[in-house]
Coordinates of C-alpha atoms and ligand atoms in Angstrom, one line a residue:
M113 CA 3.0 -20.5 -33.2
N114 CA 6.7 -21.5 -32.9
H115 CA 7.8 -19.7 -29.8
E116 CA 11.5 -19.6 -30.9
T117 CA 10.9 -17.9 -34.2
G118 CA 7.4 -16.5 -34.0
L119 CA 6.6 -18.2 -37.4
P120 CA 4.2 -18.5 -39.1
W121 CA 3.4 -14.8 -39.6
R122 CA -0.2 -14.1 -40.1
N123 CA -0.4 -10.6 -41.7
L124 CA 2.7 -10.3 -43.8
N125 CA 0.9 -9.8 -47.1
E126 CA -1.9 -7.6 -45.7
E127 CA -2.0 -3.9 -44.9
V128 CA -2.7 -3.8 -41.1
D129 CA -4.0 -0.9 -39.2
V130 CA -1.0 -0.3 -37.0
V131 CA 2.6 -1.5 -36.8
I132 CA 4.3 -1.0 -33.4
V133 CA 8.1 -1.1 -33.2
G134 CA 9.5 -2.3 -29.9
A135 CA 7.9 -4.5 -27.3
G136 CA 9.6 -3.0 -24.2
A137 CA 7.9 -1.0 -21.5
T138 CA 5.7 1.0 -23.8
G139 CA 5.0 -0.9 -27.0
P140 CA 2.9 -3.6 -25.3
V141 CA 0.8 -1.0 -23.6
V142 CA 0.0 0.5 -27.0
A143 CA -0.5 -3.0 -28.5
Q144 CA -3.0 -4.0 -25.7
E145 CA -5.1 -0.9 -26.1
L146 CA -5.2 -0.9 -29.9
G147 CA -5.9 -4.7 -30.0
R148 CA -8.8 -4.3 -27.5
A149 CA -10.2 -1.5 -29.7
G150 CA -10.4 -4.0 -32.5
L151 CA -7.6 -2.7 -34.7
S152 CA -5.3 -5.1 -36.5
V153 CA -1.8 -4.7 -35.1
V154 CA 1.7 -6.2 -35.7
L155 CA 4.1 -5.7 -32.8
F156 CA 7.8 -5.9 -33.8
E157 CA 10.6 -6.8 -31.3
A158 CA 14.3 -7.1 -32.3
G159 CA 15.1 -9.4 -29.4
P160 CA 13.9 -12.8 -28.3
Y161 CA 10.6 -13.8 -26.7
W162 CA 11.8 -14.7 -23.2
E163 CA 10.0 -17.5 -21.4
V164 CA 10.4 -16.7 -17.7
S165 CA 10.6 -20.2 -16.3
R166 CA 13.1 -21.3 -18.9
D167 CA 15.2 -18.1 -19.5
F168 CA 15.4 -16.3 -16.2
V169 CA 17.9 -17.7 -13.8
S170 CA 19.2 -16.2 -10.5
D171 CA 22.6 -15.4 -11.8
E172 CA 24.0 -12.0 -12.3
L173 CA 26.3 -12.7 -15.2
H174 CA 23.9 -15.0 -17.1
M175 CA 21.1 -12.4 -17.0
R176 CA 23.2 -9.8 -18.8
K177 CA 21.6 -11.4 -21.8
T178 CA 18.4 -9.3 -21.2
A179 CA 20.3 -6.1 -22.1
W180 CA 20.5 -4.5 -25.6
R181 CA 23.7 -6.0 -27.0
F182 CA 24.1 -4.5 -30.5
H183 CA 27.2 -2.3 -31.0
R184 CA 26.8 1.3 -29.7
L185 CA 29.3 4.1 -29.3
T186 CA 29.5 6.8 -26.7
A187 CA 31.1 10.3 -26.7
G188 CA 31.1 13.5 -24.6
S189 CA 32.8 14.4 -21.3
D190 CA 30.4 12.2 -19.3
A191 CA 29.7 9.4 -21.8
P192 CA 27.2 7.1 -20.1
E193 CA 27.9 3.4 -19.6
L194 CA 25.4 1.5 -21.7
G195 CA 24.5 -2.2 -21.6
H196 CA 22.7 -4.0 -18.7
N197 CA 22.4 -0.8 -16.7
I198 CA 20.6 1.2 -19.3
S199 CA 18.4 -0.7 -21.8
G200 CA 16.7 -3.9 -22.4
S201 CA 16.2 -6.2 -25.3
G202 CA 13.6 -8.9 -26.0
V203 CA 9.9 -9.0 -25.3
G204 CA 9.4 -6.9 -22.1
G205 CA 12.5 -4.7 -22.9
G206 CA 13.7 -2.9 -19.9
T207 CA 10.8 -4.1 -17.7
N208 CA 12.4 -7.6 -17.4
H209 CA 15.4 -6.4 -15.5
F210 CA 14.2 -3.0 -14.1
T211 CA 13.9 -2.5 -10.4
A212 CA 10.2 -1.6 -10.7
V213 CA 10.3 1.7 -8.8
V214 CA 7.2 3.5 -10.2
P215 CA 6.7 7.0 -8.7
R216 CA 4.7 9.5 -10.7
F217 CA 6.3 12.7 -12.1
F218 CA 5.6 15.8 -10.1
P219 CA 3.2 18.5 -11.5
S220 CA 6.2 20.9 -11.7
D221 CA 8.1 18.5 -14.0
F222 CA 5.8 19.6 -16.8
R223 CA 6.5 23.3 -16.2
T224 CA 10.2 23.8 -15.4
K225 CA 10.6 26.7 -17.8
T226 CA 7.7 28.6 -16.3
I227 CA 8.4 27.8 -12.7
D228 CA 12.2 27.6 -12.7
G229 CA 13.4 29.3 -15.9
V230 CA 15.2 26.1 -17.0
G231 CA 14.5 23.3 -19.5
E232 CA 11.2 23.5 -21.5
D233 CA 7.5 23.3 -20.6
W234 CA 5.8 20.1 -21.9
P235 CA 2.7 20.6 -24.1
I236 CA 0.7 18.6 -21.6
T237 CA 0.2 18.9 -17.9
Y238 CA 0.3 16.5 -15.0
E239 CA -3.5 16.5 -15.0
D240 CA -3.5 15.2 -18.6
L241 CA -1.6 12.2 -17.4
A242 CA -3.2 11.7 -14.0
P243 CA -6.0 9.4 -15.2
Y244 CA -3.5 7.2 -17.0
Y245 CA -1.2 7.0 -14.0
E246 CA -4.2 5.9 -11.9
Q247 CA -5.3 3.2 -14.5
L248 CA -1.8 1.8 -14.7
E249 CA -1.3 1.7 -10.9
K250 CA -4.5 -0.4 -10.6
E251 CA -3.8 -2.6 -13.6
I252 CA -0.2 -3.6 -12.8
P253 CA -0.9 -3.2 -9.8
V254 CA 1.4 -1.0 -7.7
S255 CA 2.1 -1.5 -4.0
G256 CA 2.9 1.5 -1.9
P257 CA 2.2 3.5 1.2
K258 CA -1.2 4.7 2.3
H259 CA 0.1 8.3 2.4
Y260 CA 2.8 9.3 -0.1
P261 CA 4.3 12.7 1.1
W262 CA 5.3 14.3 -2.2
G263 CA 4.2 15.4 -5.7
G264 CA 0.6 15.4 -7.0
F265 CA -0.6 12.1 -5.7
H266 CA -0.6 11.1 -2.0
G267 CA -2.0 7.6 -2.1
P268 CA -3.3 5.3 -1.1
Y269 CA -1.7 2.9 -3.6
P270 CA -3.9 0.0 -4.7
Y271 CA -1.8 -2.7 -3.0
P272 CA -0.3 -2.2 0.5
A273 CA 3.3 -1.2 1.1
R274 CA 5.7 -4.1 1.7
E275 CA 6.7 -4.1 5.3
P276 CA 9.0 -4.8 7.1
V277 CA 11.8 -3.5 5.0
A278 CA 15.2 -5.1 4.9
A279 CA 18.2 -3.5 6.8
T280 CA 19.6 -1.8 3.7
H281 CA 16.3 0.2 3.4
Q282 CA 16.1 0.8 7.2
V283 CA 19.4 2.7 6.8
L284 CA 17.7 5.4 4.7
R285 CA 14.7 5.5 7.0
I286 CA 16.8 5.8 10.2
G287 CA 19.2 8.4 8.7
C288 CA 16.3 10.5 7.4
E289 CA 14.5 10.4 10.7
K290 CA 17.6 11.6 12.6
L291 CA 18.0 14.5 10.1
G292 CA 14.3 15.5 10.2
I293 CA 13.8 14.5 6.5
Q294 CA 10.7 12.7 5.3
S295 CA 11.1 9.2 3.9
S296 CA 8.6 6.6 2.6
V297 CA 8.3 3.1 1.2
A298 CA 8.7 3.5 -2.6
P299 CA 5.8 2.7 -4.9
L300 CA 6.8 -0.5 -6.6
A301 CA 5.3 -2.6 -9.5
I302 CA 5.9 -5.6 -7.2
L303 CA 3.2 -7.5 -5.4
S304 CA 2.6 -7.3 -1.7
A305 CA -0.3 -9.8 -2.0
P306 CA -1.5 -12.3 -4.7
F307 CA -2.9 -10.9 -7.9
Q308 CA -4.4 -12.8 -10.8
G309 CA -2.3 -16.0 -10.2
R310 CA 0.9 -14.1 -9.4
P311 CA 2.3 -14.6 -5.9
P312 CA 3.6 -11.8 -3.6
C313 CA 7.3 -11.0 -3.5
I314 CA 9.5 -13.5 -1.6
N315 CA 12.4 -11.0 -1.2
R316 CA 15.0 -12.9 -3.1
G317 CA 16.4 -9.7 -4.5
F318 CA 16.9 -10.8 -8.0
C319 CA 14.6 -8.2 -9.6
A320 CA 17.4 -6.9 -11.9
Q321 CA 17.9 -10.5 -13.1
G322 CA 14.2 -11.0 -14.1
C323 CA 11.8 -12.1 -11.4
L324 CA 11.3 -15.9 -11.6
P325 CA 8.2 -16.1 -9.4
N326 CA 6.5 -13.3 -11.5
S327 CA 5.9 -11.1 -8.4
K328 CA 7.5 -8.2 -10.3
F329 CA 5.4 -6.7 -13.1
S330 CA 6.9 -6.7 -16.6
T331 CA 5.1 -6.1 -19.9
L332 CA 6.3 -9.6 -20.8
I333 CA 4.0 -11.2 -18.2
H334 CA 1.3 -8.6 -18.1
H335 CA 0.5 -6.6 -21.3
I336 CA 1.9 -9.1 -23.8
P337 CA -0.6 -12.0 -22.9
R338 CA -3.5 -9.5 -23.0
A339 CA -2.4 -8.0 -26.3
L340 CA -2.1 -11.5 -27.8
D341 CA -5.5 -12.4 -26.5
A342 CA -6.8 -9.3 -28.2
G343 CA -5.5 -10.5 -31.6
V344 CA -2.2 -8.6 -31.8
E345 CA 0.5 -10.4 -33.9
L346 CA 3.9 -10.4 -32.2
R347 CA 7.0 -10.7 -34.4
H348 CA 10.1 -11.1 -32.3
G349 CA 13.6 -11.5 -33.6
S350 CA 12.7 -8.9 -36.1
M351 CA 14.7 -5.7 -36.3
V352 CA 12.8 -2.8 -38.0
H353 CA 15.5 -0.8 -39.9
R354 CA 13.4 1.6 -42.0
I355 CA 10.1 3.4 -41.9
L356 CA 8.6 3.6 -45.3
V357 CA 7.1 6.9 -46.4
N358 CA 5.3 8.0 -49.7
K359 CA 5.6 11.3 -51.6
D360 CA 2.8 12.8 -49.5
D361 CA 4.8 12.2 -46.4
R362 CA 2.4 9.5 -45.3
V363 CA 4.0 6.5 -43.6
E364 CA 3.2 3.3 -45.4
G365 CA 4.8 0.6 -43.2
V366 CA 8.2 -0.6 -42.2
A367 CA 11.1 -2.7 -43.6
F368 CA 12.5 -5.3 -41.2
L369 CA 15.3 -7.8 -41.0
F370 CA 14.5 -11.4 -39.9
Q371 CA 17.3 -13.9 -39.8
G372 CA 19.4 -11.8 -42.2
K373 CA 16.6 -11.3 -44.8
E374 CA 14.6 -8.2 -45.5
Y375 CA 10.8 -8.2 -45.4
R376 CA 8.2 -5.4 -45.5
Q377 CA 5.0 -4.9 -43.6
R378 CA 2.4 -2.4 -44.8
A379 CA 0.3 -0.4 -42.3
K380 CA -2.0 2.6 -42.1
A381 CA -0.1 4.0 -39.1
V382 CA 3.2 3.3 -37.4
V383 CA 4.0 3.7 -33.6
V384 CA 7.6 3.7 -32.6
C385 CA 8.4 2.5 -29.0
A386 CA 12.0 1.5 -29.5
S387 CA 13.6 3.5 -26.6
A388 CA 15.4 6.9 -26.3
I389 CA 18.4 5.6 -28.3
E390 CA 16.7 3.3 -30.9
T391 CA 13.8 5.5 -31.8
P392 CA 15.8 8.5 -33.0
R393 CA 18.2 6.1 -34.6
L394 CA 15.4 4.5 -36.6
L395 CA 14.1 7.9 -37.8
L396 CA 17.7 8.8 -38.9
L397 CA 18.1 5.4 -40.5
S398 CA 14.9 6.1 -42.5
A399 CA 16.5 9.1 -44.4
D400 CA 15.7 9.2 -48.1
G401 CA 16.1 11.6 -51.0
R402 CA 13.2 13.7 -49.8
H403 CA 14.2 13.5 -46.1
P404 CA 18.0 13.6 -46.1
Q405 CA 18.1 14.4 -42.4
G406 CA 15.8 11.4 -41.5
L407 CA 12.1 11.2 -41.0
A408 CA 10.1 13.6 -38.7
N409 CA 13.2 15.8 -38.7
R410 CA 12.3 19.1 -40.4
S411 CA 13.0 20.8 -37.1
G412 CA 16.4 19.1 -36.9
M413 CA 15.4 18.0 -33.4
V414 CA 15.6 14.2 -33.9
G415 CA 18.4 12.9 -31.7
K416 CA 18.7 16.3 -29.8
C417 CA 18.2 16.9 -26.1
F418 CA 18.9 13.3 -25.1
M419 CA 19.0 13.0 -21.3
V420 CA 19.9 10.5 -18.6
H421 CA 19.5 10.7 -14.9
S422 CA 22.6 11.3 -12.8
G423 CA 22.8 8.1 -10.7
H424 CA 25.7 8.6 -8.3
E425 CA 26.1 5.8 -5.7
V426 CA 27.3 6.5 -2.1
V427 CA 28.4 3.4 -0.1
A428 CA 29.0 3.3 3.6
R429 CA 30.3 0.6 5.9
F430 CA 28.4 -0.3 9.1
S431 CA 29.6 -2.2 12.1
E432 CA 26.7 -4.6 12.0
E433 CA 25.6 -6.8 9.1
I434 CA 23.4 -5.1 6.5
L435 CA 23.0 -8.1 4.1
P436 CA 22.5 -5.9 1.1
Y437 CA 21.3 -8.8 -1.1
K438 CA 18.1 -9.1 0.8
G439 CA 14.7 -7.8 -0.4
T440 CA 13.9 -5.9 -3.5
P441 CA 16.8 -3.7 -4.6
I442 CA 14.9 -0.5 -3.8
L443 CA 12.3 -0.2 -1.2
T444 CA 12.7 3.2 0.6
T445 CA 13.0 6.6 -0.8
T446 CA 13.1 10.3 0.0
Q447 CA 11.9 12.9 -2.6
D448 CA 12.3 15.8 -0.1
F449 CA 14.8 17.5 -2.4
Y450 CA 13.0 17.1 -5.7
E451 CA 12.3 20.7 -6.7
S452 CA 14.4 23.9 -6.8
P453 CA 15.5 24.9 -3.2
G454 CA 14.7 28.5 -3.9
D455 CA 18.0 29.9 -2.6
G456 CA 19.5 30.2 -6.1
S457 CA 22.1 27.4 -5.5
R458 CA 20.6 25.2 -8.3
A459 CA 17.5 24.6 -10.3
R460 CA 15.5 21.4 -9.8
G461 CA 16.7 18.5 -7.7
F462 CA 16.9 14.8 -6.9
S463 CA 15.5 11.7 -5.3
I464 CA 17.5 9.4 -3.0
H465 CA 16.8 5.7 -2.9
A466 CA 18.2 3.0 -0.6
H467 CA 19.6 0.5 -3.0
G468 CA 20.6 -3.1 -2.2
S469 CA 23.3 -4.8 -4.2
R470 CA 24.1 -8.2 -5.5
P471 CA 27.7 -9.2 -5.0
L472 CA 29.0 -8.7 -8.6
A473 CA 27.3 -5.4 -9.0
F474 CA 28.8 -4.3 -5.6
M475 CA 32.3 -5.3 -6.6
K476 CA 31.9 -3.4 -9.9
I477 CA 31.1 -0.3 -7.9
V478 CA 34.1 -0.9 -5.7
T479 CA 36.6 -1.3 -8.6
K480 CA 35.1 1.6 -10.5
A481 CA 35.2 4.0 -7.5
T482 CA 38.5 3.0 -5.9
G483 CA 40.5 1.1 -8.5
A484 CA 41.0 -1.5 -5.7
W485 CA 42.7 -4.7 -6.5
G486 CA 44.6 -7.5 -4.8
R487 CA 44.3 -7.7 -1.0
H488 CA 42.2 -4.5 -0.7
L489 CA 39.7 -5.8 -3.2
R490 CA 39.6 -9.2 -1.4
E491 CA 38.9 -7.4 1.9
M492 CA 36.0 -5.4 0.4
A493 CA 34.5 -8.6 -1.0
R494 CA 34.9 -10.3 2.3
D495 CA 33.1 -7.4 4.1
Y496 CA 30.3 -7.1 1.4
N497 CA 27.6 -7.9 4.0
Y498 CA 28.5 -4.8 6.0
F499 CA 27.9 -2.2 3.3
A500 CA 24.8 -0.1 2.5
R501 CA 24.3 2.0 -0.6
L502 CA 22.2 5.0 -1.5
T503 CA 21.7 6.0 -5.1
I504 CA 20.5 9.3 -6.5
V505 CA 18.1 10.0 -9.3
G506 CA 19.3 13.5 -10.3
E507 CA 17.4 15.7 -12.7
V508 CA 19.4 16.4 -15.9
L509 CA 18.4 19.4 -18.0
P510 CA 17.9 19.1 -21.7
Q511 CA 20.8 20.4 -23.8
M512 CA 21.1 20.6 -27.6
N513 CA 24.6 19.1 -27.6
N514 CA 23.5 15.9 -25.9
T515 CA 22.6 13.8 -28.9
I516 CA 21.9 10.5 -30.7
T517 CA 23.6 10.4 -34.1
L518 CA 24.7 7.7 -36.6
S519 CA 28.2 6.4 -36.8
D520 CA 30.1 5.1 -39.9
E521 CA 30.7 2.0 -37.9
K522 CA 28.1 -0.8 -38.4
D523 CA 26.4 -3.0 -35.8
E524 CA 25.9 -6.8 -35.8
V525 CA 23.1 -6.6 -38.4
G526 CA 25.0 -4.2 -40.7
L527 CA 23.2 -1.0 -39.7
P528 CA 25.1 2.2 -38.7
S529 CA 25.6 2.1 -35.0
P530 CA 24.2 4.9 -32.8
V531 CA 26.5 7.3 -31.1
V532 CA 25.3 8.6 -27.7
T533 CA 27.0 11.9 -26.9
F534 CA 26.4 13.2 -23.3
S535 CA 28.0 15.8 -21.0
Y536 CA 26.6 17.2 -17.8
G537 CA 25.8 20.9 -17.7
D538 CA 26.7 23.2 -14.8
N539 CA 23.3 22.9 -13.1
D540 CA 23.4 19.1 -13.5
R541 CA 26.7 19.1 -11.6
K542 CA 25.3 21.2 -8.8
V543 CA 22.4 18.8 -8.4
I544 CA 24.8 15.9 -8.2
E545 CA 27.0 17.7 -5.6
A546 CA 23.9 18.5 -3.4
A547 CA 22.6 15.0 -3.8
V548 CA 25.9 13.2 -2.9
A549 CA 26.3 15.5 0.1
M550 CA 22.8 14.6 1.3
C551 CA 23.5 10.8 0.8
K552 CA 26.6 11.1 3.0
Q553 CA 24.7 12.9 5.7
V554 CA 21.9 10.3 5.7
L555 CA 24.4 7.4 5.8
E556 CA 26.4 9.0 8.6
A557 CA 23.3 9.8 10.6
A558 CA 22.4 6.2 10.4
G559 CA 25.7 5.2 11.9
G560 CA 27.7 4.4 8.7
R561 CA 31.2 5.4 7.6
V562 CA 31.2 6.5 3.9
E563 CA 33.9 4.6 2.0
L564 CA 33.1 5.2 -1.7
I565 CA 31.3 7.4 -4.1
S566 CA 30.8 6.1 -7.6
P567 CA 29.6 8.2 -10.5
D568 CA 26.9 6.5 -12.6
T569 CA 23.9 7.3 -14.8
S570 CA 20.5 5.6 -15.2
H571 CA 17.5 5.8 -17.5
M572 CA 17.5 7.2 -21.1
L573 CA 15.1 10.0 -22.0
G574 CA 14.4 12.5 -24.8
G575 CA 15.9 12.6 -28.3
C576 CA 12.5 13.2 -30.0
R577 CA 10.8 15.6 -27.6
M578 CA 7.2 16.7 -27.6
G579 CA 6.1 20.3 -28.0
S580 CA 3.5 22.5 -29.5
N581 CA 6.0 24.2 -31.8
P582 CA 7.0 22.1 -34.9
T583 CA 10.2 24.1 -35.2
D584 CA 11.6 22.9 -31.9
S585 CA 10.1 19.5 -31.2
V586 CA 9.4 16.2 -33.0
V587 CA 6.0 15.2 -31.8
D588 CA 2.9 17.0 -30.6
G589 CA 1.3 16.4 -27.2
W590 CA -0.4 13.2 -28.5
G591 CA 2.9 11.7 -29.7
R592 CA 2.0 12.4 -33.3
C593 CA 5.0 13.5 -35.5
H594 CA 4.6 17.1 -36.7
D595 CA 5.8 16.0 -40.2
H596 CA 3.9 12.8 -40.7
K597 CA 0.2 12.5 -39.9
N598 CA 0.2 8.7 -39.4
L599 CA 3.6 8.3 -37.5
F600 CA 3.6 8.3 -33.7
L601 CA 6.3 8.0 -31.1
A602 CA 5.2 6.6 -27.7
D603 CA 8.2 5.9 -25.5
T604 CA 10.8 7.6 -23.4
S605 CA 12.2 9.4 -26.4
V606 CA 9.4 12.0 -26.2
F607 CA 10.3 13.3 -22.7
V608 CA 10.8 17.1 -22.6
T609 CA 12.5 17.1 -19.2
S610 CA 13.9 14.3 -17.2
G611 CA 12.3 14.9 -13.8
A612 CA 14.0 13.3 -10.8
S613 CA 11.7 10.3 -10.7
N614 CA 12.2 6.9 -12.2
P615 CA 10.5 7.4 -15.6
T616 CA 8.8 4.2 -16.7
L617 CA 5.3 4.8 -15.2
T618 CA 5.3 8.2 -16.9
A619 CA 6.4 6.6 -20.2
M620 CA 3.7 4.0 -20.0
A621 CA 1.0 6.6 -19.1
L622 CA 2.1 8.7 -22.2
A623 CA 1.9 5.5 -24.3
W624 CA -1.6 4.7 -23.2
R625 CA -2.8 8.2 -23.8
T626 CA -1.3 8.1 -27.4
A627 CA -3.0 4.7 -27.9
D628 CA -6.4 6.2 -26.9
Y629 CA -5.8 9.1 -29.3
I630 CA -4.9 6.7 -32.2
V631 CA -8.1 4.8 -31.6
Q632 CA -10.1 8.0 -31.7
E633 CA -8.4 9.1 -34.9
F634 CA -9.2 5.7 -36.6
R635 CA -12.8 6.0 -35.5
A636 CA -13.0 9.5 -36.9
G637 CA -11.6 8.3 -40.2
N638 CA -8.5 10.4 -39.9
L639 CA -6.0 7.5 -40.2
Ligands
LIG120 C1 18.8 -2.2 -14.6 C2 17.7 -1.2 -14.9 C3 16.9 -0.8 -13.8 C4 15.8 0.1 -14.1 N1 15.0 0.4 -13.0 C5 13.9 1.2 -13.3 C6 13.0 1.5 -12.2 O1 13.1 1.0 -11.1 N2 12.0 2.3 -12.5 C7 11.8 2.9 -13.7 O2 10.9 3.7 -13.9 N3 12.7 2.6 -14.7 C8 13.7 1.8 -14.5 N4 14.6 1.5 -15.6 C9 14.3 2.1 -16.9 C10 13.3 1.4 -17.7 O3 13.7 0.1 -17.9 C11 13.1 2.2 -19.0 O4 12.7 3.5 -18.6 C12 12.0 1.6 -19.9 O5 12.2 0.3 -20.2 C13 12.0 2.4 -21.2 O6 10.9 2.0 -22.0 P1 10.9 2.1 -23.6 O7 9.7 1.4 -24.0 O8 11.3 3.5 -24.0 O9 12.2 1.2 -24.0 P2 12.6 -0.3 -23.7 O10 11.9 -0.9 -22.5 O11 14.1 -0.4 -23.8 O12 11.9 -1.1 -25.0 C14 12.4 -0.9 -26.3 C15 12.2 -2.2 -27.0 O13 12.4 -2.0 -28.4 C16 13.2 -3.0 -29.0 N5 13.7 -2.4 -30.2 C17 14.6 -1.4 -30.3 N6 14.9 -1.1 -31.5 C18 14.1 -1.9 -32.3 C19 13.9 -2.0 -33.7 N7 14.6 -1.2 -34.6 N8 13.1 -3.0 -34.2 C20 12.4 -3.8 -33.3 N9 12.6 -3.7 -31.9 C21 13.4 -2.8 -31.4 C22 14.2 -3.3 -27.9 O14 14.7 -4.6 -28.1 C23 13.3 -3.2 -26.6 O15 12.8 -4.4 -26.2 C24 15.6 0.6 -15.4 C25 16.4 0.1 -16.4 C26 17.4 -0.8 -16.2 C27 18.2 -1.2 -17.4
LIG121 S1 12.7 -9.7 -4.7 FE1 10.5 -10.1 -5.1 S2 10.2 -9.0 -7.0 FE2 12.4 -9.2 -6.9 S3 12.9 -11.0 -8.0 FE3 12.6 -11.7 -5.9 S4 10.4 -12.2 -5.8 FE4 10.7 -11.0 -7.7

């Protein structure tokens, strides 16, 4: 096969069992499982097929190429910054430049309506996902502590925690200890010992630029080779722009653009794993005379209840060198404030991670938070080694007015651009306020002087949420669209609530569960 173009294609003129759209964090998990079950599968990816040793370099600017780069618009009073910080492109998607923090969601995340009277309950429970979490943690594998203090899983993780931790992570540990708060080494999809030819982490700190030694997990280096071995056909550089549906509401395949030309691929089932912006966008793009509001959208819920995590950053200066570029960006965490405090001040909560910085990312935070320039900016750059940063992962509640819609403006391939509209709600702001105050206390307890606080967001979730009721959700608890028997969604778009944990392990666990269900349905002759 030609690695640059993916040509020649094997199955273009055949009806395959399953087409998967998107080879990011979730699509390759589905592809691996369906391929292993003997189904014929074509996996589409809009971006390139990265080759780690050739394409990944230790350079912050150069590696922005791993982000989704097609034109997007934002709106709302807290319009999120898109680009490198928010979504990936190319085989591996967001996992190429994510920081690989992989905690599980808490059991209460699936029941916020019942427990806290906010958000919605998921149609599944933590226990439904627990076996998939466990399988993934072993398969990737995840390094973490022997005892994890919070949530529904307390360790031990399959690979040992990475100790000692760099100074930037010690800051969180010391601050928490002084305040009587629990902290822990974070579970990471980063090796602490060799695994299947991959070496342990060498602490160069370029995880968000793509890990050159392959110590950090990505689907590019893990699931994709296994999916290809199982016979899956990968078509990269191919942007799916329409899901094809017949008069019985059965999906028949997809139309895609490759080098400016349109092609079609027939399939018995389609699984969309294109991310929380691109999945609702593709359903909306697939509108036709019979589905004027887009596919899977009889409820009107496609594109609704889009969520991010609040990701404020609190930076303090220390009198001794911290060297924030050392080690993996995140290595210590506290989830002590994850759930509702019970005093009525707010519902749900946040995690706090110690977060190293590379120089350009750090200077971006400085300019954004302070507007510094000239001499002041030079002084901050000079003192870079003396700063430590904590970031929050704040729960954001689902709201109908946070949406993905289509614009009249076109993107680089001539498709209507998505518009991401986002504003925080009152409770979201209370969570941020409490989280920022706690970050300040921790940094000060560790001996730092807080110099800047920068608002930010991370992670994209929701937009096609799951639910048992077809009038207020897009897919059921298996990821199957209520309106189309053979159309499945298996990515971060199906999240009902955001939790306050980094979401990718949960998204991959959901994807694996959906893949198992699809195999069962094929075997039962239902697809
Ligand atoms: C800088 C950064 C750090 C992060 N750190 C963490 C972390 O530490 N822990 C964590 O849990 N999460 C982290 N995340 C988030 C994580 O990357 C995402 O949650 C995850 O990648 C989402 O998975 P997904 O499959 O929904 O989408 P993606 O991984 O974005 O995959 C979607 C794929 O589909 C492709 N695609 C989209 N539309 C089409 C189309 N129409 N046709 C064909 N292909 C298409 C895209 O090119 C992309 O490759 C981080 C993200 C970033 C950007
Ligand atoms: S710090 Fe470790 S995981 Fe991150 S890029 Fe370097 S070797 Fe890879």
